Coordinates of C-alpha atoms in Angstrom, one line a residue:
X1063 CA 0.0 0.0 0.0
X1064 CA 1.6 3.6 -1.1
X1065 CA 0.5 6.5 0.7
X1066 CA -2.1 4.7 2.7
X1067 CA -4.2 3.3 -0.3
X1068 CA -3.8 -0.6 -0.5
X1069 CA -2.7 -1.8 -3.9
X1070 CA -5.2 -4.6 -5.5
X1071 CA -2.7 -7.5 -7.2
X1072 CA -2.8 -8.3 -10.8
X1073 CA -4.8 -11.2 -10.3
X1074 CA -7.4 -10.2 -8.6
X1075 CA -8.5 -7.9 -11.5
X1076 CA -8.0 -10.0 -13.9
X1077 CA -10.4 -12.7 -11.8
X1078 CA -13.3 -9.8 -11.1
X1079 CA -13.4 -9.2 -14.5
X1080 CA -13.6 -12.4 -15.8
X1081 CA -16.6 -12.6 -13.5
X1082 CA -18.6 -9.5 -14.3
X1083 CA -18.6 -11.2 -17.8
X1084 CA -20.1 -14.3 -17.1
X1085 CA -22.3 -12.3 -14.8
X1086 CA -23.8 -9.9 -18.1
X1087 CA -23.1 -13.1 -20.3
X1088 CA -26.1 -14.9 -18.4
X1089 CA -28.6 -11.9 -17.8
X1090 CA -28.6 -11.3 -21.8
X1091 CA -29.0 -15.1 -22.3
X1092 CA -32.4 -15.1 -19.8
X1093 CA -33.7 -11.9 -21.5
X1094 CA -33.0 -13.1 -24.9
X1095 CA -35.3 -16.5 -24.4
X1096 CA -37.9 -15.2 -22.7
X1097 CA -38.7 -12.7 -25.7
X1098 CA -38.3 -15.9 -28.1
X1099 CA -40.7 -18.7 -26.3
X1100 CA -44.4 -17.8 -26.1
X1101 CA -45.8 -17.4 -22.8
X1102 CA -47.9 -20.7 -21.7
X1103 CA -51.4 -19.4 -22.8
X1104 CA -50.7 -18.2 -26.2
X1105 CA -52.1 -20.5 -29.1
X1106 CA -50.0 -20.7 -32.1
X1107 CA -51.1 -20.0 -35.2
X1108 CA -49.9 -22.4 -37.6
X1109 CA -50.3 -21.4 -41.8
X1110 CA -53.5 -22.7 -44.1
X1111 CA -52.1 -22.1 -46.8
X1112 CA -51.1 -25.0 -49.4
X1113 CA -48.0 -26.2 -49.5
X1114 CA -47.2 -25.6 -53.0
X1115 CA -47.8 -21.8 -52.1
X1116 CA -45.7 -22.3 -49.3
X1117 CA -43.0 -23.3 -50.5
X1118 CA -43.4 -20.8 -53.8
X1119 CA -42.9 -17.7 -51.3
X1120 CA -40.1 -19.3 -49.3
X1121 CA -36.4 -18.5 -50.3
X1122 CA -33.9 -21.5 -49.8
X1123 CA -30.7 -19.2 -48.0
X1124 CA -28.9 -19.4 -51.5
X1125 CA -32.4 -16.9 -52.6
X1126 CA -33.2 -19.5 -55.2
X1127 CA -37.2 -20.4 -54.9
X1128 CA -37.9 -24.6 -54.5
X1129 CA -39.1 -26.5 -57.1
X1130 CA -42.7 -27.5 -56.5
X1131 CA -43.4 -31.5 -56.4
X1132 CA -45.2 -32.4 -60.0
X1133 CA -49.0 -32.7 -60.1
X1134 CA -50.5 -36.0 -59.3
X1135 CA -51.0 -37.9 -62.6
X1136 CA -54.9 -39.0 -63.4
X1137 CA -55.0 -42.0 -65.1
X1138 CA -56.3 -41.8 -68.3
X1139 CA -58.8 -44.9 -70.7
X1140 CA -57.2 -45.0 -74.0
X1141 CA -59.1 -44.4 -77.0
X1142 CA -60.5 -47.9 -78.7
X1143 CA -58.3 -48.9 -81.7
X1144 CA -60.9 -49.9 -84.5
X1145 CA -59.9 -53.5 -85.9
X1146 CA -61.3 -53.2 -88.5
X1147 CA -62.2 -50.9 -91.5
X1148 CA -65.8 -49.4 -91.3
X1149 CA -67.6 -49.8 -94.3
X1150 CA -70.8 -47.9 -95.5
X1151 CA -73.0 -50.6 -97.2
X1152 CA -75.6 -48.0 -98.9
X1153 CA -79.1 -49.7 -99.8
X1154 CA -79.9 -50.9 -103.3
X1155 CA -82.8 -49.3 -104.5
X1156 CA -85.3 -52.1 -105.6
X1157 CA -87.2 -51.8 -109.4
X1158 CA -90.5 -49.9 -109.2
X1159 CA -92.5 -49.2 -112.1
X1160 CA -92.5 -45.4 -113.4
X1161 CA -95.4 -43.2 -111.5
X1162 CA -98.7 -43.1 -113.0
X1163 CA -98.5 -40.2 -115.7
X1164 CA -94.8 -41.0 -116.5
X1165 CA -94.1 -41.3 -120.5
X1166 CA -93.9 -44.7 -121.8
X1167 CA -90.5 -46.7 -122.5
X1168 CA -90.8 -48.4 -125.7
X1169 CA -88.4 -51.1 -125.9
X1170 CA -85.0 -50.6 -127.9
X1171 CA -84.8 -52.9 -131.4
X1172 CA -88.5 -54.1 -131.2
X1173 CA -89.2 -53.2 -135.3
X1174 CA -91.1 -55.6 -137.2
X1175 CA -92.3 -56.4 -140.4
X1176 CA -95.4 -54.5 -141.0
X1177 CA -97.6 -57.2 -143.0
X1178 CA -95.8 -60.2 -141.6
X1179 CA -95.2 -59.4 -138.0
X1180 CA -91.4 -61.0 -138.0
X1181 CA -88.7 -59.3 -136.1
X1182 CA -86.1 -56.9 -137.9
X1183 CA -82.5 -57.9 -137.1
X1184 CA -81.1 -54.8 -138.9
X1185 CA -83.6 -52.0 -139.5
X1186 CA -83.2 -48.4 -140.8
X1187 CA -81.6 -45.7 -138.8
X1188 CA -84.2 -43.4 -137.0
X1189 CA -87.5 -45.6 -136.8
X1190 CA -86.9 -47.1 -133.2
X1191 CA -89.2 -45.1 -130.8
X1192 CA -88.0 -44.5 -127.1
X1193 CA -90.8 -42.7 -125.6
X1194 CA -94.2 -41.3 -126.0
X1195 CA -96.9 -39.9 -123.7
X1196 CA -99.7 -42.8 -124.1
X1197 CA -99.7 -44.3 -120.4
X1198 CA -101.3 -47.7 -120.0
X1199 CA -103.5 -47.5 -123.5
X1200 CA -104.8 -43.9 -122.2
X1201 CA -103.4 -41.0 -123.5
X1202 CA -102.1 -38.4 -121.1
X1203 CA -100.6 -34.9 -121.4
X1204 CA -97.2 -34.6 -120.3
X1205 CA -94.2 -32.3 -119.9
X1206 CA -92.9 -32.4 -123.2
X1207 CA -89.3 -33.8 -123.3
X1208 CA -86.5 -32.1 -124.1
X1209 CA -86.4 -33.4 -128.2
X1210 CA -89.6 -31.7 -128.8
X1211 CA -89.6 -29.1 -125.9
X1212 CA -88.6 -26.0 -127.8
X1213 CA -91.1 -27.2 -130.7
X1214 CA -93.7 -23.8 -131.2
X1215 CA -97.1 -24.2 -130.2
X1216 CA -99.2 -25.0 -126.3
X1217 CA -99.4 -27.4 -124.2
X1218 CA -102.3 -26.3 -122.3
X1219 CA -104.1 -29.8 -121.8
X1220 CA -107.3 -27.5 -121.4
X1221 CA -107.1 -26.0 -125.2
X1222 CA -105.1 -28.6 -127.1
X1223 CA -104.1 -32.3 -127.1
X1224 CA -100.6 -33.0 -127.6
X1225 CA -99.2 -35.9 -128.3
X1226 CA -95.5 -36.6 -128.9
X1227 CA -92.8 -39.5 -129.0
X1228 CA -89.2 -38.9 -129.6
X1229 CA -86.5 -42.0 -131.2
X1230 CA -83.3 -43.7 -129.7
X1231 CA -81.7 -42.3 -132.9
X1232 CA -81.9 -39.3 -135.3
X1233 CA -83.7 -40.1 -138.8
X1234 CA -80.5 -39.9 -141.2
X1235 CA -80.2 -36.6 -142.6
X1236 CA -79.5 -38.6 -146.1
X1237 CA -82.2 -41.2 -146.8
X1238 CA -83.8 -43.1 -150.1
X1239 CA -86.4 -44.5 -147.3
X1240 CA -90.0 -42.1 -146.6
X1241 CA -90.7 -42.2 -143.4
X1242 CA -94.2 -42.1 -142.0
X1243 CA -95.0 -40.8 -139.1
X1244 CA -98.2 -41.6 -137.7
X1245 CA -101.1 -41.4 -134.7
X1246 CA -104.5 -43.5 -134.4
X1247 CA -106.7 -42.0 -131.9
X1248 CA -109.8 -43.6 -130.0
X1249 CA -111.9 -40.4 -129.0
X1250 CA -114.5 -42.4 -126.7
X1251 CA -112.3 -45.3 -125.6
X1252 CA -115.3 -47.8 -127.5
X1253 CA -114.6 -50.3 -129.7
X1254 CA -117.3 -50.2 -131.4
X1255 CA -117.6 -47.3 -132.9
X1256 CA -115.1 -45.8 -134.9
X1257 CA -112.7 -47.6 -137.6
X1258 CA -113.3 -51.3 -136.2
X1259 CA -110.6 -53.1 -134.4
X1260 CA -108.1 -54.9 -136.9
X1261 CA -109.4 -53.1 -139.7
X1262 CA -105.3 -52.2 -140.1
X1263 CA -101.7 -52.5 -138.5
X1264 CA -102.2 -50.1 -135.8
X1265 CA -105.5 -50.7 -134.7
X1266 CA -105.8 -54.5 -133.7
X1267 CA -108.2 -53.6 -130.4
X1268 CA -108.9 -50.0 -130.9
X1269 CA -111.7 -48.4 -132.4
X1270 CA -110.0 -45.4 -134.6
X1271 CA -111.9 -42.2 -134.9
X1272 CA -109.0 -40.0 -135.9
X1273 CA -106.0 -41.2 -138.2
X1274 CA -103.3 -38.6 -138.8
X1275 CA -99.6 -38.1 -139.6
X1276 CA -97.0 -37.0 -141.7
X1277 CA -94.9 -38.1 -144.8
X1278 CA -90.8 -37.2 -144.2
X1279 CA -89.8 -37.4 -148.1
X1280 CA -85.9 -38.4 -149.0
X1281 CA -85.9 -34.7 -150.2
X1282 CA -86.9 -33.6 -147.0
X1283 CA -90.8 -32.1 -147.8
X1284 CA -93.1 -33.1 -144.8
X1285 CA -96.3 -34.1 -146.1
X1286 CA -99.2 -33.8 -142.9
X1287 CA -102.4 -35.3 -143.0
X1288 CA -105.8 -35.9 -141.1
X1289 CA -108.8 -38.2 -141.6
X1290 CA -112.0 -38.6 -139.6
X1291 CA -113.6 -42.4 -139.7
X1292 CA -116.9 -41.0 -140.7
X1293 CA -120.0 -43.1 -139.3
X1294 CA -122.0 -42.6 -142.3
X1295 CA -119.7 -43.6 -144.9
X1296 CA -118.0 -46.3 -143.5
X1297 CA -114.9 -45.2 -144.5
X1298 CA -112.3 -42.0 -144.0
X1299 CA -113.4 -38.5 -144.7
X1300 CA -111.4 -37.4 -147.3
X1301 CA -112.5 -33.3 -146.6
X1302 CA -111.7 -33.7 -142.8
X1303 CA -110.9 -30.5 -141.7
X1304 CA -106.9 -30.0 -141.2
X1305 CA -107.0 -28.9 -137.4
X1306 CA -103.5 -30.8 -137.0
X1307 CA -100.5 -29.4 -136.7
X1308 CA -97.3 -31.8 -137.0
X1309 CA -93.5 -30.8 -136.3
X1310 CA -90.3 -32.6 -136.6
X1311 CA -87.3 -31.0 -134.2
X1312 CA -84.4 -29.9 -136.2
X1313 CA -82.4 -32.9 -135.0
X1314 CA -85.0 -35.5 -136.5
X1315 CA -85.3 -37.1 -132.7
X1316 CA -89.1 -36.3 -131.8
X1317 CA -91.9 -35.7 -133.3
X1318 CA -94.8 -33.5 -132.2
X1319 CA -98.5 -33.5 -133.2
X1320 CA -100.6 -30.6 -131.6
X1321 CA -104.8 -31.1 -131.8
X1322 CA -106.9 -28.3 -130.1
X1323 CA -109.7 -29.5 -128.6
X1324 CA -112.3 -27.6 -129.5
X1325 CA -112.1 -28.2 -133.3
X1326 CA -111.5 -32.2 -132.2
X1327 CA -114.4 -32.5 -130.3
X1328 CA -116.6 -31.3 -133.0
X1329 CA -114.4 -33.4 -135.5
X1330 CA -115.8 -36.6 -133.7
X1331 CA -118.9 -35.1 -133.0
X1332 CA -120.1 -34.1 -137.0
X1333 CA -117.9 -36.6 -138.9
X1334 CA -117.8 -40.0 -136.4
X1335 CA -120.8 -39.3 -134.3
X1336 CA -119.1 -39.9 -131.3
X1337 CA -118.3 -37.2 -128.4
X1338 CA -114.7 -36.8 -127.2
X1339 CA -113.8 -38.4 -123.5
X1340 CA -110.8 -37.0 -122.7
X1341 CA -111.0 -39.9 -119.4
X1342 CA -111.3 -42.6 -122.2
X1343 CA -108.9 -41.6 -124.8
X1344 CA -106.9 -44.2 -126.4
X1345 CA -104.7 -44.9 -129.2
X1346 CA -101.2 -45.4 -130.4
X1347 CA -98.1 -44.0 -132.2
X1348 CA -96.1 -45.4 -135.3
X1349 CA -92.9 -44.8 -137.2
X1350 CA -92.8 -46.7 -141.0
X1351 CA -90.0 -46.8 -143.1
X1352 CA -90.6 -47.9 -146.5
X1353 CA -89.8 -47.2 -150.2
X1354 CA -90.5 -48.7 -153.5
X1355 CA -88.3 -51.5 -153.6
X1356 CA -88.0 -52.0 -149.9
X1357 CA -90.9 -53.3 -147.4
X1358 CA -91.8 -51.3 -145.0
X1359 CA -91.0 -51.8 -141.3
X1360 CA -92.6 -50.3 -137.8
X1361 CA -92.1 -49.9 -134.5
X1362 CA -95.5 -49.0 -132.2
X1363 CA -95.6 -47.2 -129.2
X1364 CA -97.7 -48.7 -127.6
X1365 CA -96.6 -52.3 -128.8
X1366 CA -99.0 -54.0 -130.1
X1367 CA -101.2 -56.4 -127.4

C-alpha cells in the first residue's frame, strides 16, 4: 500500500473481471429467451395455406425459390383402336315401275315387219321409238321432253291435245327410205264405234276415230295429213278438216303432233258421231320406213297387245 491506499494485485482484477462477464453473459441469455418462447397461454397460429404456395414464397438461404413436387397424374382410358375398316353398305334401290303419268318406254330394237309381223334384225336408222306420252293404252298430257320441248305451239291440256314420241336415234339426214310418221286416236275409248278393231296394222283392239300423220320425203318435204272415220260412210273422210299441226325438231329425234280440242271434239262429233272423252282416250303412235323397192318396217308405241 503507497500513501495509505492498498494496492489490489494483478490477479485479482484480472479474476473480477472475468466474472462480471459471465455475470452480463447470463442476464442477456435469460432476457433473450424469454422474448423468443411464447408465454404458456398463447395459441400458435400455424399457416392454411397449401404447401405448394408455401414453398413458392419461401427463399432457400442461396435466394433461389424450391421446385414445386409435380402434379399428381390422373389416369387416363385409351381411346378404342378400331380393328377393323368401317364400311358404308348404302341400300340398293329395288325396281319400281315409273309413277302413273310418266311417259312410256318403248323397248330398244323391237321393229317388225309390217304385213308379216317377224322381227327386224337390222332396220333403218331413225325408226326405233323410245318414248311417247300414251300411259297404260290412255293417253295423257305430259311435260314435253327435251327433243320436242322447244317445238312452237301450247301445251295447255285444257285448249289442245298434244301428243309426242321422240327415237333412240336421229332419222339420217341422207335417206332413199319415206318415213311415215303416224297417230291412231280412240276419242271415246269404244270399240265399237269408230274404224273397227283390226281393220289395219295399228288398230288391232282399238276403235280409230281420228288417223293422222305426216310423210318425211328423201328430199326432206313433210307431207301432214288428217282423216275422220266417218259413221255414215263407213270409211275416212277425205274433206276432214286439217285442225292438226305436225312438227319434226331440227335434229330429226321427236316428233310433235298438236290437236286443239275444240275443233277435235266437233271433229268426232259431225264426222264419227261420237263425243270426245278425254278420261277414255286411247290410241297409239307409229314410225314406217318404206320405199318402193323395200318393205316397209314399224315400231309402235304402244306395242302391239
Amino acid at each position: 500500500m503507497r500513501n495509505g491506499t492498498r494496492e489490489v494485485p494483478l490477479w485479482g482484477l484480472i479474476l473480477g473481471t472475468v466474472l462480471l462477464v459471465i455475470v452480463a453473459s447470463t442476464g442477456v441469455a435469460q432476457i433473450l429467451v424469454r422474448e423468443v418462447e411464447p408465454p404458456p397461454s398463447a395459441t400458435i397460429v400455424r399457416p392454411t395455406l397449401p404447401v405448394a404456395n408455401v414453398l413458392e414464397s419461401q427463399k432457400t438461404p442461396h435466394g433461389t425459390a424450391p421446385t414445386p413436387p409435380p402434379p399428381p397424374v390422373t389416369p387416363t382410358t385409351p381411346m378404342p383402336t378400331a380393328t377393323t375398316p368401317f364400311t358404308l353398305t348404302l341400300p340398293v334401290p329395288s325396281s319400281t315401275p315409273p309413277p302413273a303419268g310418266a311417259p312410256l318406254q318403248d323397248a330398244l330394237a323391237d321393229i317388225t315387219d309390217l304385213t308379216g309381223g317377224a322381227a327386224i334384225a337390222a332396220p333403218p336408222t331413225g325408226m326405233d321409238i323410245a318414248t311417247c306420252n300414251l300411259t297404260s293404252g290412255t293417253l295423257g298430257i305430259h311435260e314435253l321432253p327435251a327433243p320436242v320441248a322447244l317445238l312452237t305451239g301450247t301445251t295447255s291440256s285444257t285448249e289442245t291435245l298434244t301428243l309426242w314420241f321422240t327415237l333412240h336415234a336421229p332419222i339420217p339426214a341422207q335417206r332413199t327410205l319415206t318415213y311415215h310418221l303416224l297417230v291412231a286416236l280412240d276419242l271415246d275409248g269404244d270399240a265399237a264405234t269408230g274404224r273397227p278393231p283390226g281393220d289395219g296394222h295399228i288398230n288391232p283392239e282399238l276403235g280409230v276415230e281420228i288417223g293422222a300423220g305426216v310423210f318425211l320425203q328423201p328430199d326432206g318435204e313433210l307431207e301432214p295429213y288428217i282423216y275422220a272415220w266417218s259413221s255414215t260412210l263407213d270409211d275416212w273422210d277425205g274433206d276432214t278438216p286439217d285442225i292438226m299441226t305436225a312438227q319434226l325438231n331440227a335434229e330429226r329425234d321427236g316428233v310433235r303432233f298438236d290437236f286443239p280440242l275444240a275443233e277435235l271434239r266437233a271433229t268426232g262429233t259431225e264426222i264419227s258421231g261420237v263425243t270426245l272423252q278425254m278420261d277414255s282416250l286411247r290410241g297409239r303412235v307409229a314410225v314406217i320406213a318404206s320405199s318402193q323397192t323395200e318393205p316397209p318396217v314399224v315400231d309402235f308405241c304402244p306395242d302391239l297387245p
